[in-house]
Coordinates of N, CA and C in Angstrom, one line a residue:
M1 N 0.8 -1.2 0.0 CA 0.0 0.0 0.0 C 0.9 1.2 0.0
N2 N 0.6 2.1 -0.9 CA 1.3 3.4 -0.9 C 0.6 4.3 0.0
N3 N 1.2 4.5 1.2 CA 0.6 5.2 2.3 C 1.3 6.5 2.6
P4 N 0.7 7.7 2.3 CA 1.4 9.0 2.6 C 1.6 9.2 4.1
L5 N 0.9 8.6 4.9 CA 1.1 8.7 6.4 C 2.5 8.0 6.7
R6 N 2.7 6.9 6.2 CA 4.0 6.2 6.4 C 5.2 7.1 6.0
A7 N 5.0 7.8 4.8 CA 6.0 8.7 4.3 C 6.2 9.9 5.2
N8 N 5.1 10.5 5.6 CA 5.2 11.6 6.5 C 5.9 11.3 7.8
I9 N 5.6 10.2 8.4 CA 6.2 9.7 9.6 C 7.7 9.5 9.4
A10 N 8.0 8.8 8.4 CA 9.5 8.5 8.1 C 10.2 9.8 7.9
L11 N 9.6 10.7 7.1 CA 10.3 12.0 6.9 C 10.5 12.8 8.2
T12 N 9.5 12.8 9.0 CA 9.6 13.6 10.3 C 10.6 12.9 11.2
L13 N 10.7 11.6 11.2 CA 11.7 11.0 12.1 C 13.1 11.3 11.5
E14 N 13.3 11.2 10.2 CA 14.6 11.5 9.7 C 15.0 13.0 9.8
R15 N 14.0 13.8 9.7 CA 14.3 15.3 9.9 C 14.7 15.5 11.3
E16 N 14.0 14.9 12.3 CA 14.4 15.1 13.7 C 15.7 14.5 14.0
R17 N 16.0 13.3 13.4 CA 17.3 12.7 13.7 C 18.4 13.6 13.2
A18 N 18.3 14.1 12.0 CA 19.3 15.0 11.4 C 19.5 16.3 12.2
R19 N 18.3 16.9 12.6 CA 18.3 18.1 13.4 C 19.1 17.9 14.7
R20 N 18.9 16.7 15.3 CA 19.6 16.4 16.6 C 21.0 15.8 16.4
G21 N 21.4 15.5 15.2 CA 22.7 14.9 14.9 C 22.9 13.5 15.6
L22 N 21.8 12.7 15.6 CA 21.9 11.4 16.2 C 22.0 10.3 15.2
S23 N 22.7 9.2 15.7 CA 22.7 8.0 14.9 C 21.3 7.3 15.0
H24 N 21.0 6.4 14.2 CA 19.7 5.7 14.3 C 19.6 5.0 15.7
M25 N 20.7 4.4 16.2 CA 20.7 3.8 17.5 C 20.3 4.8 18.6
H26 N 20.9 5.9 18.5 CA 20.7 6.9 19.6 C 19.3 7.5 19.4
M27 N 18.8 7.6 18.2 CA 17.5 8.1 18.0 C 16.5 7.1 18.6
A28 N 16.7 5.8 18.3 CA 15.8 4.8 18.9 C 15.8 4.8 20.4
E29 N 16.9 5.2 21.0 CA 16.9 5.3 22.5 C 16.0 6.3 23.1
L30 N 15.6 7.3 22.3 CA 14.6 8.3 22.8 C 13.2 7.8 23.0
F31 N 12.9 6.6 22.4 CA 11.6 6.1 22.5 C 11.4 5.1 23.6
R32 N 11.1 5.7 24.8 CA 10.8 4.9 26.0 C 9.4 5.2 26.4
T33 N 8.7 4.2 26.9 CA 7.4 4.3 27.5 C 7.5 4.9 28.9
A34 N 6.3 5.3 29.4 CA 6.3 5.9 30.8 C 6.8 4.8 31.8
E35 N 6.6 3.5 31.4 CA 7.1 2.4 32.3 C 8.5 2.2 32.1
G36 N 9.2 2.9 31.3 CA 10.7 2.7 31.1 C 11.0 1.7 30.0
E37 N 10.0 1.1 29.4 CA 10.3 0.1 28.3 C 10.6 0.9 27.1
K38 N 11.6 0.4 26.3 CA 11.9 1.2 25.1 C 11.3 0.5 23.8
L39 N 11.0 1.3 22.9 CA 10.5 0.8 21.6 C 11.6 0.0 20.9
A40 N 11.3 -1.0 20.3 CA 12.3 -1.9 19.7 C 13.0 -1.1 18.6
Y41 N 14.3 -1.2 18.5 CA 15.1 -0.6 17.5 C 14.6 -1.0 16.1
R42 N 14.2 -2.3 16.0 CA 13.7 -2.8 14.7 C 12.4 -2.0 14.3
T43 N 11.5 -1.7 15.3 CA 10.3 -1.0 15.0 C 10.6 0.4 14.4
Y44 N 11.6 1.0 15.1 CA 12.0 2.4 14.6 C 12.6 2.3 13.2
I45 N 13.5 1.4 12.9 CA 14.1 1.3 11.6 C 13.0 0.9 10.5
Q46 N 12.2 0.0 10.8 CA 11.1 -0.4 9.9 C 10.2 0.8 9.6
T47 N 9.9 1.6 10.6 CA 9.1 2.8 10.5 C 9.8 3.8 9.5
V48 N 11.1 4.1 9.8 CA 11.9 5.0 8.9 C 11.9 4.5 7.5
R49 N 12.0 3.2 7.3 CA 12.0 2.6 6.0 C 10.6 2.4 5.3
Q50 N 9.6 2.8 6.1 CA 8.2 2.7 5.7 C 7.8 1.2 5.4
K51 N 8.4 0.3 6.2 CA 8.1 -1.1 6.0 C 7.1 -1.7 7.0
N52 N 6.7 -1.0 8.0 CA 5.7 -1.5 8.9 C 4.5 -0.7 9.0
N53 N 3.4 -1.3 9.5 CA 2.2 -0.7 9.6 C 2.1 -0.2 11.1
V54 N 2.7 1.0 11.3 CA 2.8 1.5 12.7 C 1.4 1.9 13.3
T55 N 1.3 1.7 14.6 CA 0.0 1.9 15.2 C 0.0 3.3 16.0
L56 N -1.1 3.7 16.4 CA -1.3 4.9 17.1 C -0.5 4.9 18.4
T57 N -0.5 3.8 19.1 CA 0.2 3.7 20.4 C 1.7 3.8 20.1
T58 N 2.3 3.2 19.1 CA 3.7 3.4 18.8 C 4.0 4.8 18.4
L59 N 3.1 5.4 17.6 CA 3.3 6.8 17.2 C 3.3 7.8 18.5
Q60 N 2.5 7.4 19.4 CA 2.4 8.3 20.7 C 3.7 8.2 21.4
I61 N 4.3 7.0 21.4 CA 5.6 6.8 22.1 C 6.7 7.6 21.3
M62 N 6.6 7.6 20.0 CA 7.6 8.4 19.2 C 7.4 9.9 19.4
A63 N 6.2 10.3 19.4 CA 5.9 11.7 19.6 C 6.3 12.2 21.0
N64 N 6.1 11.4 22.0 CA 6.5 11.8 23.3 C 8.0 11.8 23.4
G65 N 8.7 10.8 22.8 CA 10.2 10.8 22.9 C 10.8 11.9 22.2
L66 N 10.2 12.4 21.1 CA 10.8 13.5 20.3 C 10.3 14.8 20.8
Q67 N 9.2 14.8 21.6 CA 8.5 16.0 22.1 C 8.0 16.8 20.9
V68 N 7.4 16.1 20.0 CA 6.7 16.7 18.8 C 5.3 16.3 18.9
S69 N 4.5 17.0 18.1 CA 3.0 16.7 18.1 C 2.7 15.4 17.3
F70 N 1.7 14.8 17.7 CA 1.2 13.6 17.0 C 0.7 14.0 15.6
A71 N 0.0 15.2 15.6 CA -0.4 15.7 14.3 C 0.7 16.0 13.3
G72 N 1.8 16.4 13.9 CA 3.0 16.7 13.1 C 3.6 15.4 12.5
L73 N 3.5 14.3 13.2 CA 4.0 13.1 12.7 C 3.1 12.6 11.5
L74 N 1.8 12.7 11.7 CA 0.9 12.3 10.6 C 0.8 13.2 9.4
A75 N 0.8 14.5 9.7 CA 0.6 15.5 8.6 C 1.9 15.8 7.9
G76 N 3.1 15.5 8.5 CA 4.3 15.8 7.8 C 4.5 17.3 7.6
S77 N 4.7 17.8 6.4 CA 4.9 19.2 6.1 C 3.6 19.9 5.9
K78 N 2.5 19.2 5.9 CA 1.2 19.9 5.6 C 0.7 20.6 6.8
K79 N 0.1 21.7 6.6 CA -0.3 22.6 7.7 C -1.6 22.1 8.4
V80 N -1.5 22.1 9.7 CA -2.7 21.7 10.5 C -3.0 22.8 11.5
P81 N -4.2 22.9 11.9 CA -4.6 24.0 12.9 C -3.8 23.8 14.2
D82 N -3.5 24.9 14.9 CA -2.8 24.8 16.1 C -3.4 23.9 17.2
W83 N -4.7 23.8 17.3 CA -5.3 22.9 18.2 C -5.0 21.5 18.0
A84 N -4.7 21.1 16.7 CA -4.5 19.7 16.4 C -3.1 19.2 17.0
H85 N -2.2 20.2 17.2 CA -0.9 19.8 17.8 C -1.1 19.4 19.3
R86 N -2.2 19.6 19.9 CA -2.4 19.2 21.3 C -3.1 17.8 21.4
L87 N -3.4 17.1 20.3 CA -4.1 15.9 20.3 C -3.1 14.7 20.6
D88 N -3.6 13.7 21.4 CA -2.8 12.5 21.6 C -3.5 11.4 20.9
D89 N -3.0 10.2 21.1 CA -3.5 9.0 20.4 C -5.0 8.8 20.7
N90 N -5.4 9.0 22.0 CA -6.8 8.8 22.4 C -7.7 9.8 21.7
A91 N -7.2 11.0 21.6 CA -8.1 12.1 21.0 C -8.2 11.8 19.5
I92 N -7.1 11.2 18.9 CA -7.2 10.8 17.5 C -8.2 9.7 17.3
R93 N -8.2 8.7 18.1 CA -9.2 7.6 18.1 C -10.6 8.2 18.1
R94 N -10.8 9.1 19.1 CA -12.2 9.7 19.3 C -12.5 10.5 18.0
R95 N -11.6 11.2 17.5 CA -11.9 12.1 16.3 C -12.2 11.2 15.1
L96 N -11.4 10.1 14.9 CA -11.7 9.2 13.8 C -13.1 8.5 14.0
A97 N -13.4 8.1 15.2 CA -14.7 7.5 15.5 C -15.8 8.5 15.1
H98 N -15.7 9.7 15.5 CA -16.7 10.7 15.2 C -16.8 10.9 13.7
I99 N -15.7 11.0 13.0 CA -15.7 11.3 11.5 C -16.4 10.1 10.8
I100 N -16.0 8.9 11.2 CA -16.7 7.8 10.4 C -18.2 7.6 10.8
D101 N -18.5 7.9 12.0 CA -19.9 7.9 12.3 C -20.7 9.0 11.6
F102 N -20.1 10.2 11.6 CA -20.7 11.3 10.9 C -20.9 11.0 9.4
E103 N -19.8 10.5 8.8 CA -19.9 10.1 7.4 C -20.9 9.0 7.1
R104 N -21.0 8.0 8.0 CA -22.0 6.9 7.9 C -23.4 7.5 7.9
Q105 N -23.7 8.4 8.9 CA -25.0 8.9 9.0 C -25.3 9.9 7.8
R106 N -24.3 10.6 7.4 CA -24.5 11.6 6.2 C -24.8 10.8 5.0
R107 N -24.2 9.6 4.8 CA -24.4 8.8 3.6 C -25.6 7.8 3.8
N108 N -26.2 7.9 5.0 CA -27.4 7.0 5.3 C -27.0 5.5 5.1
L109 N -25.9 5.1 5.7 CA -25.5 3.7 5.5 C -25.6 3.0 6.9
H110 N -25.9 1.7 6.8 CA -25.8 0.8 7.9 C -24.4 0.6 8.3
R111 N -24.1 0.1 9.5 CA -22.7 -0.1 10.0 C -22.0 -1.1 9.1
Y112 N -22.7 -2.1 8.7 CA -22.0 -3.1 7.9 C -21.7 -2.6 6.5
E113 N -22.5 -1.6 6.0 CA -22.2 -1.0 4.7 C -21.0 -0.1 4.8
M114 N -20.9 0.6 5.9 CA -19.8 1.5 6.1 C -18.5 0.7 6.3
A115 N -18.6 -0.4 7.0 CA -17.4 -1.3 7.2 C -17.0 -1.7 5.8
E116 N -17.9 -2.1 4.9 CA -17.5 -2.5 3.5 C -16.9 -1.4 2.8
L117 N -17.5 -0.2 2.9 CA -17.0 1.0 2.2 C -15.5 1.3 2.6
I118 N -15.2 1.2 3.8 CA -13.9 1.6 4.3 C -12.9 0.4 4.3
G119 N -13.4 -0.8 3.9 CA -12.6 -2.0 3.7 C -12.1 -2.7 5.0
V120 N -13.0 -2.7 6.0 CA -12.7 -3.4 7.3 C -13.8 -4.4 7.6
A121 N -13.5 -5.3 8.4 CA -14.5 -6.2 8.9 C -15.5 -5.5 9.8
E122 N -16.7 -6.0 9.9 CA -17.7 -5.3 10.8 C -17.2 -5.2 12.2
A123 N -16.6 -6.2 12.7 CA -16.1 -6.1 14.1 C -15.0 -5.0 14.3
T124 N -14.2 -4.9 13.3 CA -13.1 -3.8 13.3 C -13.8 -2.5 13.2
Y125 N -14.8 -2.4 12.4 CA -15.6 -1.1 12.3 C -16.2 -0.7 13.6
M126 N -16.7 -1.7 14.3 CA -17.3 -1.4 15.6 C -16.3 -0.9 16.6
K127 N -15.1 -1.4 16.6 CA -14.0 -0.9 17.4 C -13.6 0.5 17.0
L128 N -13.5 0.7 15.7 CA -13.2 2.1 15.3 C -14.3 3.1 15.7
E129 N -15.5 2.7 15.6 CA -16.6 3.5 16.0 C -16.7 3.8 17.5
R130 N -16.2 2.9 18.3 CA -16.1 3.0 19.8 C -14.8 3.7 20.2
A131 N -13.9 4.0 19.3 CA -12.6 4.6 19.5 C -11.8 3.7 20.4
S132 N -11.9 2.4 20.1 CA -11.0 1.4 20.9 C -10.1 0.6 20.0
G133 N -9.2 0.0 20.6 CA -8.2 -0.8 19.8 C -7.0 0.1 19.4
N134 N -6.0 -0.6 18.9 CA -4.8 0.1 18.5 C -4.8 0.2 16.9
I135 N -5.3 1.3 16.5 CA -5.5 1.6 15.1 C -4.2 1.8 14.4
S136 N -4.0 1.3 13.2 CA -2.8 1.5 12.4 C -2.9 2.7 11.4
V137 N -1.8 3.2 11.0 CA -1.8 4.3 10.0 C -2.3 3.7 8.6
D138 N -2.1 2.5 8.3 CA -2.7 1.9 7.1 C -4.2 1.9 7.1
T139 N -4.8 1.7 8.3 CA -6.2 1.7 8.4 C -6.7 3.1 8.3
I140 N -6.0 4.1 8.9 CA -6.4 5.5 8.8 C -6.4 5.9 7.3
A141 N -5.3 5.6 6.6 CA -5.1 5.9 5.2 C -6.2 5.3 4.3
A142 N -6.6 4.0 4.6 CA -7.6 3.3 3.9 C -9.0 4.0 4.1
I143 N -9.2 4.4 5.3 CA -10.5 5.1 5.6 C -10.5 6.4 4.8
A144 N -9.5 7.2 4.9 CA -9.4 8.4 4.1 C -9.6 8.2 2.6
K145 N -9.0 7.2 2.1 CA -9.1 7.0 0.7 C -10.5 6.6 0.3
A146 N -11.2 5.8 1.1 CA -12.5 5.3 0.8 C -13.5 6.5 0.9
L147 N -13.2 7.5 1.8 CA -14.1 8.6 2.0 C -13.7 9.8 1.1
K148 N -12.6 9.5 0.3 CA -12.1 10.6 -0.6 C -11.6 11.8 0.1
L149 N -10.8 11.6 1.2 CA -10.3 12.6 2.0 C -8.8 12.5 2.0
D150 N -8.1 13.6 2.3 CA -6.6 13.6 2.4 C -6.2 12.9 3.7
P151 N -5.5 11.8 3.6 CA -5.2 11.0 4.8 C -4.3 11.8 5.8
A152 N -3.5 12.7 5.3 CA -2.6 13.5 6.2 C -3.3 14.6 7.0
T153 N -4.5 15.0 6.5 CA -5.1 16.1 7.2 C -6.5 16.0 7.6
F154 N -7.2 14.9 7.1 CA -8.7 14.9 7.4 C -9.0 14.8 8.9
L155 N -8.1 14.2 9.7 CA -8.4 14.1 11.1 C -8.3 15.5 11.8
F156 N -7.7 16.4 11.1 CA -7.5 17.7 11.7 C -8.2 18.8 11.0
S157 N -9.1 18.4 10.1 CA -9.9 19.4 9.4 C -11.0 20.0 10.2
E158 N -11.1 21.3 10.1 CA -12.2 22.0 10.9 C -13.5 21.8 10.1
K159 N -13.5 21.2 8.9 CA -14.7 20.9 8.2 C -15.5 19.8 8.8
N160 N -14.8 18.9 9.5 CA -15.4 17.8 10.2 C -15.9 18.3 11.6
P161 N -17.2 18.4 11.7 CA -17.8 19.0 13.0 C -17.5 18.1 14.2
P162 N -17.1 18.8 15.2 CA -16.7 18.0 16.5 C -18.0 17.4 17.1
G163 N -17.8 16.2 17.6 CA -19.0 15.5 18.3 C -19.1 15.9 19.7
K164 N -20.1 15.5 20.4 CA -20.3 15.9 21.8 C -19.1 15.4 22.7
A165 N -18.6 14.2 22.4 CA -17.5 13.7 23.2 C -16.1 14.0 22.6
D166 N -16.1 14.8 21.5 CA -14.9 15.0 20.8 C -14.2 16.2 21.4
T167 N -13.1 15.9 22.1 CA -12.3 16.9 22.8 C -11.3 17.6 21.9
S168 N -11.4 17.3 20.6 CA -10.4 17.8 19.7 C -10.8 19.1 19.0
S169 N -12.0 19.6 19.3 CA -12.5 20.8 18.7 C -11.6 22.0 19.0
P170 N -11.6 23.0 18.2 CA -10.7 24.1 18.4 C -10.9 24.9 19.7
T171 N -12.1 24.7 20.3 CA -12.5 25.5 21.5 C -12.1 24.8 22.8
S172 N -11.6 23.5 22.6 CA -11.3 22.8 23.8 C -9.8 22.5 23.8
V173 N -9.2 22.1 25.0 CA -7.8 21.8 25.1 C -7.7 20.3 25.5
P174 N -7.5 19.4 24.5 CA -7.4 18.0 24.9 C -6.1 17.7 25.6
K175 N -6.0 16.6 26.3 CA -4.8 16.1 27.0 C -3.8 15.7 25.9
G176 N -2.6 15.7 26.3 CA -1.5 15.3 25.4 C -0.6 16.4 25.0
L177 N 0.1 16.2 23.9 CA 1.0 17.2 23.4 C 0.4 18.5 22.9

């Protein structure tokens, strides 16, 4: 799959590595969880090479380690609103859930029909709609493609109306970066 999100993430990681003057090994050392576990070097290298389907949880570890925004990792050089830089992986899940539910209702589709449209199993769709599970960037890109939206920016678009539980609206300040 030609995924612009993978390319944006890889570019951002390489740009940050060059800016900091770090080797790949030292760059990978920056990625530790709150529990002190580090992200596998192999995961980092495969992400830089665009060879793995990185998940939101892994991206949050990378964003935290680099002290960059989650939106910046996904959007790359594309402009996103200032509020989007404060989103974390949970806010992204909630925002994605709201967008797919909004689009499903706008298109007057049943859940199984929306699952078919975005190319996921119905059980996976239900997890997406509930903002649960560890969503991958390939899934996000596939959803954007099916909805004919830009994968790098649709999660941060102010055209997508915020939902009641969506803390990513410009008037609120979500937890995270």
